[in-house]
XYZ file of C-alpha atoms in Angstrom:
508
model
C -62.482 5.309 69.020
C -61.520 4.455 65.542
C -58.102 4.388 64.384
C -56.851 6.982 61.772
C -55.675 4.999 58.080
C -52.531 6.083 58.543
C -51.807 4.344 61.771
C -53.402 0.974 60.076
C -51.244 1.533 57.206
C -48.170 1.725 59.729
C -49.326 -1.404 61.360
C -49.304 -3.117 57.987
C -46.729 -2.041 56.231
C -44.855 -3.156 59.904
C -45.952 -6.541 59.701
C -45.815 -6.955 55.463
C -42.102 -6.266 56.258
C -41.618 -8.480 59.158
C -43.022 -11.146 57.142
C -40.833 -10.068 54.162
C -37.477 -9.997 56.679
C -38.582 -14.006 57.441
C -38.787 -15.197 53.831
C -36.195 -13.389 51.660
C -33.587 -15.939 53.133
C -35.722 -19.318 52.749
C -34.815 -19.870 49.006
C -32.077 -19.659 46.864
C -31.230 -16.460 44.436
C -33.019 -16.048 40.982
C -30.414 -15.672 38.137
C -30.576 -11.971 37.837
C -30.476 -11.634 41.330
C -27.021 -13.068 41.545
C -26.248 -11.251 38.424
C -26.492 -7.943 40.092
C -24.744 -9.228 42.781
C -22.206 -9.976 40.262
C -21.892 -6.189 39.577
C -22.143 -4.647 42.964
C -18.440 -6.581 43.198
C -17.199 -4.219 40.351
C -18.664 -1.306 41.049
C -19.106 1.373 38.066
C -20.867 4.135 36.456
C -23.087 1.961 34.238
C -23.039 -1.711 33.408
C -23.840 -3.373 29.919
C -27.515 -3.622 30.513
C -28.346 -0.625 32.330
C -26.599 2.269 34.804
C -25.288 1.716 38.210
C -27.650 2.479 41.155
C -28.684 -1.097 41.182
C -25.166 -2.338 41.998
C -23.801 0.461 44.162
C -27.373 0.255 46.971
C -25.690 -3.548 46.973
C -22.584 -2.485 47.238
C -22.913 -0.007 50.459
C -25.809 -2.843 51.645
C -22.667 -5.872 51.395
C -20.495 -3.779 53.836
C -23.044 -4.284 56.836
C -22.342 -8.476 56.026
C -19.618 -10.725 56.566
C -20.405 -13.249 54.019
C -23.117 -13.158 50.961
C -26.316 -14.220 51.233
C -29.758 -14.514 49.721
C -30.573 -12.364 52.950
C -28.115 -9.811 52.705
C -28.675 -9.998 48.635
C -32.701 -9.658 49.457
C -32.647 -7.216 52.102
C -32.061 -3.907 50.107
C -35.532 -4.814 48.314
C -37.323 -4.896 51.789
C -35.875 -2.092 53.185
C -36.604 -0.094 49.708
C -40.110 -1.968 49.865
C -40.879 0.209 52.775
C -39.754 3.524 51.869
C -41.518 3.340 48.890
C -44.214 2.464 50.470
C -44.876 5.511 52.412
C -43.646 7.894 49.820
C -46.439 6.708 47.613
C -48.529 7.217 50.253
C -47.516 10.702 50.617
C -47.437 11.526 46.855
C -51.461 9.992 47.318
C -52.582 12.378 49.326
C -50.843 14.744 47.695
C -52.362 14.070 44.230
C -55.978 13.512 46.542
C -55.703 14.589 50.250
C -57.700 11.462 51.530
C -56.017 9.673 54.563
C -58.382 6.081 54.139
C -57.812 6.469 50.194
C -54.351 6.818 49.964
C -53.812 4.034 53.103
C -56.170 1.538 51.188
C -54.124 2.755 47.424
C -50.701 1.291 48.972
C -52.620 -1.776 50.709
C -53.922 -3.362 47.748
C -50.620 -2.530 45.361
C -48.836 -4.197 47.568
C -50.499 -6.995 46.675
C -50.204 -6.861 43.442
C -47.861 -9.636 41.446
C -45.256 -7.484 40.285
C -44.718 -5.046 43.772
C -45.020 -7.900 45.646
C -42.343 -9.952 44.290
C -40.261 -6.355 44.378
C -40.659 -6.443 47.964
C -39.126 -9.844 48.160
C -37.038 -9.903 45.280
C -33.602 -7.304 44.228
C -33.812 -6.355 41.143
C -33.342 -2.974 39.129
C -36.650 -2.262 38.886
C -36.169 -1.828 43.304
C -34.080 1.300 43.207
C -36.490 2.577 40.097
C -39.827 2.372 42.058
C -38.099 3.810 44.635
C -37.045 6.875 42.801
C -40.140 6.880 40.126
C -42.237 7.054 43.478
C -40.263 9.802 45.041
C -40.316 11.617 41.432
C -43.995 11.114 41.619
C -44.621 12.935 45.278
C -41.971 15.881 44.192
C -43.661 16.331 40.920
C -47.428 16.538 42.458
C -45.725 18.524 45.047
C -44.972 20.978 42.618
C -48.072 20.755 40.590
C -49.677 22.093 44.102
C -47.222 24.905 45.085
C -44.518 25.437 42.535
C -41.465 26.734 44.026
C -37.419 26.697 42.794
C -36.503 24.013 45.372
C -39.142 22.157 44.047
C -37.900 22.417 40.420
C -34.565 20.861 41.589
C -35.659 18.288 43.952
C -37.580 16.812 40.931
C -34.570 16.903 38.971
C -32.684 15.241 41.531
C -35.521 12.333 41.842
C -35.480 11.839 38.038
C -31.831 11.962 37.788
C -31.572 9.400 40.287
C -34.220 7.245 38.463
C -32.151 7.587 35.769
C -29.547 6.069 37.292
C -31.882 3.347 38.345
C -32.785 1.890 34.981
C -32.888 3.111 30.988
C -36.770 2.975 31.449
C -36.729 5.928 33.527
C -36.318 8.535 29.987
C -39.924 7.918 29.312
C -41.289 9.299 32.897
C -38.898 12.483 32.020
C -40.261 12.714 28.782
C -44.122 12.666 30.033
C -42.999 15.374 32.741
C -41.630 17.467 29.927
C -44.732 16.902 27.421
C -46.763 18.217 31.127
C -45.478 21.156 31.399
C -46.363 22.952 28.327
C -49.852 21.354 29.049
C -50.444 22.988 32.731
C -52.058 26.218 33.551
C -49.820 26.130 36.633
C -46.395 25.098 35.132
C -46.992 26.506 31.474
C -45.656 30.241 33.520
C -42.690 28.918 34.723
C -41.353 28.268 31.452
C -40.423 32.441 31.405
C -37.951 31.798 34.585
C -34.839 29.797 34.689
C -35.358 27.027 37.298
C -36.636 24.752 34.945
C -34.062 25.162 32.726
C -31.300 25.348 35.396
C -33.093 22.127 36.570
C -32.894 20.458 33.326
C -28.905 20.855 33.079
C -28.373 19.731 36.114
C -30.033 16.377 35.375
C -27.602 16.344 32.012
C -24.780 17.315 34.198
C -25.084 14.767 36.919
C -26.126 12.159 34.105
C -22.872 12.634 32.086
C -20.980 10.045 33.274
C -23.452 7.558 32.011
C -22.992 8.812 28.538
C -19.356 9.184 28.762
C -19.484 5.609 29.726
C -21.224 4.689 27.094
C -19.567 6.789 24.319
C -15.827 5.000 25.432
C -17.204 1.625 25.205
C -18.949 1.989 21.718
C -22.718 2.773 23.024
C -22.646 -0.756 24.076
C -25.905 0.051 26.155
C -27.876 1.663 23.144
C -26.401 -1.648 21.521
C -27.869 -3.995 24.674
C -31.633 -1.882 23.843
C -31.960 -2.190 20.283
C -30.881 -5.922 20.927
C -33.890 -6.241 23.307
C -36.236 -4.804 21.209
C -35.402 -5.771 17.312
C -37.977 -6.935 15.072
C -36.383 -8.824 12.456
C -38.645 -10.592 9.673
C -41.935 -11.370 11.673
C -45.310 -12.338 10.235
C -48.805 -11.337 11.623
C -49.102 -13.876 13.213
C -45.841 -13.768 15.195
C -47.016 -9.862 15.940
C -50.378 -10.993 17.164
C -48.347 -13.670 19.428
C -46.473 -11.135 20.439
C -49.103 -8.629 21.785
C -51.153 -11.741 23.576
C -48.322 -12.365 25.513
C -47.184 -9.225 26.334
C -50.805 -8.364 27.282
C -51.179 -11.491 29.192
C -48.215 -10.453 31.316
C -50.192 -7.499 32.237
C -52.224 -9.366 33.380
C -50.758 -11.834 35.617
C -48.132 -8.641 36.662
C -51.461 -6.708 38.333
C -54.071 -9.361 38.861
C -56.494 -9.717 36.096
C -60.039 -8.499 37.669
C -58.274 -5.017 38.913
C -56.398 -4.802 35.294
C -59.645 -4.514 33.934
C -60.698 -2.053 36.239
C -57.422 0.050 36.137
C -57.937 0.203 31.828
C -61.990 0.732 32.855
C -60.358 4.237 35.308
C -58.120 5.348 32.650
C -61.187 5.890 29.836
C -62.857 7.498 32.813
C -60.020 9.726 33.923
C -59.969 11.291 30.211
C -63.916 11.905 30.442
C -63.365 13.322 34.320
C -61.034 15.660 32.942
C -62.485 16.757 29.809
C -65.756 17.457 32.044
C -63.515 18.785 34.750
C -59.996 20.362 33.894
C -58.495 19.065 36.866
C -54.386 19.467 36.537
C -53.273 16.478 39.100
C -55.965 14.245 36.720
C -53.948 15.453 33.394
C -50.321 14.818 35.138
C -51.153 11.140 35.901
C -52.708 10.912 32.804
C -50.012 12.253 30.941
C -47.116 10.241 33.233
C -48.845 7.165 32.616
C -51.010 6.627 29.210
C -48.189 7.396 26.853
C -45.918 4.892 28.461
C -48.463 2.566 28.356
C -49.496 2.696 24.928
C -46.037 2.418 23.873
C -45.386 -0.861 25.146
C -48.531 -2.267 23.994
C -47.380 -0.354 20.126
C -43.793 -1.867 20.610
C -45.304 -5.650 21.199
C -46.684 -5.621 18.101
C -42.546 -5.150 16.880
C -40.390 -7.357 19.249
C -40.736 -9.072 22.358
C -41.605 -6.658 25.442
C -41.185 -8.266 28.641
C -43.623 -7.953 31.474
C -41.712 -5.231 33.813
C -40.697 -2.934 31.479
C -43.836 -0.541 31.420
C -43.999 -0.907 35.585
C -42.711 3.027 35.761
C -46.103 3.629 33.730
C -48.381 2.172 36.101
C -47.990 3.727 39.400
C -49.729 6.829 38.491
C -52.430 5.063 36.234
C -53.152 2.828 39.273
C -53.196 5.924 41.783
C -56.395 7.303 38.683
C -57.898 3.716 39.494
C -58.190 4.111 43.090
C -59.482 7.419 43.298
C -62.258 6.575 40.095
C -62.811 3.421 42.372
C -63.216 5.433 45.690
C -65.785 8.010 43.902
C -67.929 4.963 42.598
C -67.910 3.150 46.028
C -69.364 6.549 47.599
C -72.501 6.940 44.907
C -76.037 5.904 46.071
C -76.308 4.438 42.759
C -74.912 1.373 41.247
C -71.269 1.366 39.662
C -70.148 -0.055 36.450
C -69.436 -3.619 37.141
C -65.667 -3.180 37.539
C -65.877 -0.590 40.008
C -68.599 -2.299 41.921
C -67.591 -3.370 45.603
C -67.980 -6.948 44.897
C -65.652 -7.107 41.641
C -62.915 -5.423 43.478
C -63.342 -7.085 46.594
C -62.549 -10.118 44.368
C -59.829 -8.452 42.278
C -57.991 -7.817 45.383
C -58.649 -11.744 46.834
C -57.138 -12.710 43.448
C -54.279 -10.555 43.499
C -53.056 -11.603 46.805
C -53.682 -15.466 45.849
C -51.117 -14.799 42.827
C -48.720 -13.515 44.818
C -48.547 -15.255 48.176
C -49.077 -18.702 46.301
C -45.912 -18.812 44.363
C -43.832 -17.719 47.649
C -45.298 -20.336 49.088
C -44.828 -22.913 46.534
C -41.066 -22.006 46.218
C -40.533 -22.400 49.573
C -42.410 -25.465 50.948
C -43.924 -26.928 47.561
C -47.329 -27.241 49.089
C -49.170 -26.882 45.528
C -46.927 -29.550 44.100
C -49.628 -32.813 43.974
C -51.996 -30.555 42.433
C -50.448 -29.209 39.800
C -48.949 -32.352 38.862
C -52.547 -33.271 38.568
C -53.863 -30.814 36.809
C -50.959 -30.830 34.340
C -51.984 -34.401 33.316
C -55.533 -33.968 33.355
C -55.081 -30.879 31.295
C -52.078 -32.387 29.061
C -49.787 -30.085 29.387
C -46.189 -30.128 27.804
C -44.791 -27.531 30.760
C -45.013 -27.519 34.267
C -46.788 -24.758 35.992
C -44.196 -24.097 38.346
C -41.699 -24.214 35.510
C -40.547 -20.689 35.529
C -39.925 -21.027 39.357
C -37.593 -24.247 38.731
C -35.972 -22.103 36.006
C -35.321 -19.577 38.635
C -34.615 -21.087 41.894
C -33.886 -24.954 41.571
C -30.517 -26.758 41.868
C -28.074 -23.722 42.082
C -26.507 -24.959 45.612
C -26.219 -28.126 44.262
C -24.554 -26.904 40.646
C -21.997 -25.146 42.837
C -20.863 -28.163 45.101
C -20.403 -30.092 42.058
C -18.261 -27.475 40.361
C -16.323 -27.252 43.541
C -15.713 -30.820 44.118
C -13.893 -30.551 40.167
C -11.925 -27.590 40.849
C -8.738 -29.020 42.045
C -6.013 -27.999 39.986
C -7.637 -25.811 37.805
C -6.950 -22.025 36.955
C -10.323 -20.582 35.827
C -13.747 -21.239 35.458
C -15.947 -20.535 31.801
C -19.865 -20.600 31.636
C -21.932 -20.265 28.409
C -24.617 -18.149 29.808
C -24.189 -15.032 31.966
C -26.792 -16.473 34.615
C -24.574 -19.635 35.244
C -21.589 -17.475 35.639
C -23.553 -15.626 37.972
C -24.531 -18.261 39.854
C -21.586 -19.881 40.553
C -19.714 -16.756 41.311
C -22.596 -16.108 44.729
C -22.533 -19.643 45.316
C -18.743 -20.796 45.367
C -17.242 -20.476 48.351
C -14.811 -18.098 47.718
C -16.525 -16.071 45.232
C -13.771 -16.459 42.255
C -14.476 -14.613 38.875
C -16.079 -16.610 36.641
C -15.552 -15.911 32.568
C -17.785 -16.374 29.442
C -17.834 -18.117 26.303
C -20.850 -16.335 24.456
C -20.302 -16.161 21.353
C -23.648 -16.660 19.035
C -25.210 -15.893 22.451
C -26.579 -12.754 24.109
C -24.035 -10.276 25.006
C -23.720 -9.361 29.251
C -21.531 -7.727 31.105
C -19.607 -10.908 31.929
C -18.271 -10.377 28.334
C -16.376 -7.060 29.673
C -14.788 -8.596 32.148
C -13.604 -11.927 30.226
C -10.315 -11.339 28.620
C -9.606 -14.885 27.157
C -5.609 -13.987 26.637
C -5.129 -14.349 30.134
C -6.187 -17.561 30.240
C -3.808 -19.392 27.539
C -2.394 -22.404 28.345
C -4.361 -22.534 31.638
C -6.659 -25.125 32.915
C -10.257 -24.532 33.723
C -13.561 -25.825 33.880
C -16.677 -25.381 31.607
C -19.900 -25.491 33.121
C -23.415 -24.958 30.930
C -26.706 -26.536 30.522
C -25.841 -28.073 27.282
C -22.978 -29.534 26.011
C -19.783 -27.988 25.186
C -19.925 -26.111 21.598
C -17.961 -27.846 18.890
C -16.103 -24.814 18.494
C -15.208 -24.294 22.389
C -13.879 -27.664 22.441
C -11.503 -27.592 19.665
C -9.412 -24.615 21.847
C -8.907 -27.420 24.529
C -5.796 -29.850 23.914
C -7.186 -32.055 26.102
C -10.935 -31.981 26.871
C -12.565 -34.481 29.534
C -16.393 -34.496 30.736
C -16.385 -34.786 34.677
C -18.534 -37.773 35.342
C -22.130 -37.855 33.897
C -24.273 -34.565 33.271
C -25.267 -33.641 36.867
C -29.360 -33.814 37.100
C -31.291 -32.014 39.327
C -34.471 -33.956 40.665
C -37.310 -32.381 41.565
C -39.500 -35.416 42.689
C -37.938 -38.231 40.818
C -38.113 -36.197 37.941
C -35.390 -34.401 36.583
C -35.563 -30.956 35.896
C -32.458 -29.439 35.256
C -28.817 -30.930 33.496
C -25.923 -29.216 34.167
C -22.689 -30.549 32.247
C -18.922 -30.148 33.497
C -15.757 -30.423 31.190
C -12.351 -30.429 32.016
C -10.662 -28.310 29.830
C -6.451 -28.554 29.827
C -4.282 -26.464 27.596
C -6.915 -24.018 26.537
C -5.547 -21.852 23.074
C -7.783 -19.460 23.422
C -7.835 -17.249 20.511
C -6.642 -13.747 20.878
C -8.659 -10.948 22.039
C -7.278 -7.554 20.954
């Protein structure tokens, strides 16, 4: 007797997390990791970057442990892993009531780069694939059989996705530019519920932009940071675009990437053909996102993540345009045959088990070394995992060693401070010195007139600025730059000052 898909999907999504539960606490925090850490000690409405959620599931998580961790950091991300998980599943089958299809969909994106690493890693893209994915079943869910409750529980989702990250305005947008769109919502627009629905998102979502008005928009400010474009030739656009396309990549393995654009030209010709509604919705949740981003790379640097809420329903389109090629007696276009994806999927889970691997026991280390000679490359290939992971225990027992007799603690960069705030023993509030620098929320919480006349260390990967220095009366570097070896070869300097008598200058 066969089993059913959803009983194999249970047995792997129970194993994916038990092996998730036996890594998370094998290596040490990435920067933004302990960043949001960093917040989930100050709780609030909305940070400088983006709104709350993030913090507060830390927050309520941090209550069940005695003492910080990457484990009790990590676990959140596991434990929203799952439920995510098998909501997609459920929004699946109901955008396509197949048990094996919608089983096999969340098999293989778990595999993919960018969930993967959300499984492992907490970020605030965690709490938004949570809630994007339980927007995603209440909105098909209504597509199907629209009722009232239905209306609201969607609003509720968004609202909460909202609250998740600042990307989440684009899936509301999509659902809005739906509705008018749908034989089966366009009717609903005579009744209230949608309407009703719609306030109570901008009700519950006030606080955000009360927030925001009292401290000057400083999150619209954070945004149009992020994405300004400045004086920028073609070529600098066309750099742009590689590497934001490049990202996408990498982010969802490159043989299915092809295949998931390949579904969504072949999702607009199934419906045109067709007229099916759940086709249009993930259409319409997914391409305009998606074009955006690629539009916007052209402008300013777009990072990697930021178009993630786009994807889940474009990559939902792929597997059901994959599973209706894999059933013809006839041949499939080459990226929907069973070989290409069969491949696509070996790749995917090569790109993402490999650098969990390397971070944690360095097994690809003599090979890369080799191929970066033989291939003269300037950069390691593991370089953005050394940016991320390496030396941050060791940074903090330096620090700590130097404390004695000091008041206060200054980084440069809002990752530093981050750091050293998880990794000191007792956790003390670290402030920044950013001017000329990106702006965090480390700069709302630094209030330099309370440190006048105090003594305090400066930590930062370069030395101290010119400026900094001339607010110390006395100034003294703590030994030599401390380097962090990776082996024999350094990879990271961290330098220490001793800073007595700071003047800082007055901050109204």
């Amino acid at each position: 007797m066969r089993a059913r898909p959803q009983n194999l999907l249970l047995l792997f999504l129970l194993g994916l997390t038990l092996f998730r539960l036996a890594m998370i606490g094998q290596f040490p925090l990435t920067m933004d990791e302990a960043y949001y850490w960093a917040w989930s000690q100050r709780p609030d409405i909305v940070y400088y970057e983006q709104p709350g959620m993030c913090a507060w599931i830390l927050w309520l998580a941090s209550g069940f442990f005695p003492h910080a961790t990457p484990f009790s950091v990590r676990l959140p991300a596991v434990i929203l892993g799952l439920f995510s998980s098998w909501i997609l599943y459920r929004a699946y089958r109901a955008f396509h009531d197949d048990e094996a299809e919608a089983a096999a969909f969340v098999m293989v994106i778990s595999f993919l780069p960018i969930y993967f690493a959300g499984g492992f890693l907490y970020e605030h893209d965690t709490p938004l694939m949570f809630f994007s994915s339980l927007s995603y079943y209440f909105i098909l869910k209504l597509l199907k059989k629209p009722t009232p409750a239905r209306w609201y529980l969607v609003s509720l989702a968004l609202t909460a996705a909202l609250y998740s990250k600042f990307a989440a305005p684009f899936l509301i947008l999509c659902f809005v530019l739906f509705i008018p769109l749908s034989r089966t919502l366009r009717p609903w627009l005579r009744r209230p519920h949608p309407y009703l629905a719609g306030l109570m998102s901008t009700f519950l979502f006030l606080p955000v932009l009360i927030w925001n008005y009292r401290h000057d928009w400083m999150s619209v400010e954070h945004v149009a940071y992020l994405t300004r474009t400045g004086s920028m030739t073609l070529t600098d656009r066309f750099s742009h675009f590689f590497n934001y396309l490049g990202s996408q990549f990498f982010a969802y393995s490159p043989l299915l990437y092809l295949t998931l654009l390949a579904a969504l030209v072949l999702a607009v010709r199934r419906y045109r053909k067709a007229r099916e509604e759940p086709i249009l919705l993930l259409l319409t949740l997914s391409v305009p996102i998606l074009l955006y981003f690629f539009l916007q790379s052209f402008r300013s640097h777009v990072y990697g993540n930021w178009s993630a809420i786009g994807y889940l329903p474009a990559l939902m389109l792929t597997m059901r345009i994959s599973a209706t090629y894999l059933r013809l007696p006839f041949p499939a276009p080459f990226c929907f045959r069973r070989r290409f994806l069969f491949a696509g999927v070996i790749l995917a889970c090569f790109l993402s088990v490999s650098p969990l691997i390397q971070a944690r026991y360095h097994l690809f280390s003599p090979v890369m070394r080799r191929l970066e000679k033989a291939l003269h490359l300037d950069d390691r290939l593991d370089e953005r995992l050394d940016e991320e992971l390496l030396g941050w225990p060791e940074l903090a027992a330096a620090v700590e060693r130097s404390r004695g007799g000091t008041q206060f603690i200054l980084a440069r960069r809002y990752q530093i401070a981050s750091i050293l705030e998880f990794y000191l023993p007792d956790h003390p509030q670290i402030y920044i010195y950013s001017e000329g620098r990106r702006r965090s929320q480390f700069d709302l919480w630094t209030d330099f007139n309370l440190l006048q006349g105090k003594t305090g260390l400066f930590v930062d990967v370069r030395p101290i600025p010119t400026d900094l220095a001339d607010q110390c009366q006395s100034l003294v570097p703590l030994e030599k730059p401390l380097k962090i070896l990776d082996q024999g070869e350094v990879r990271k300097r961290f330098f220490i000052y001793r800073c007595e008598g700071f003047r800082a200058h007055p901050v109204d």
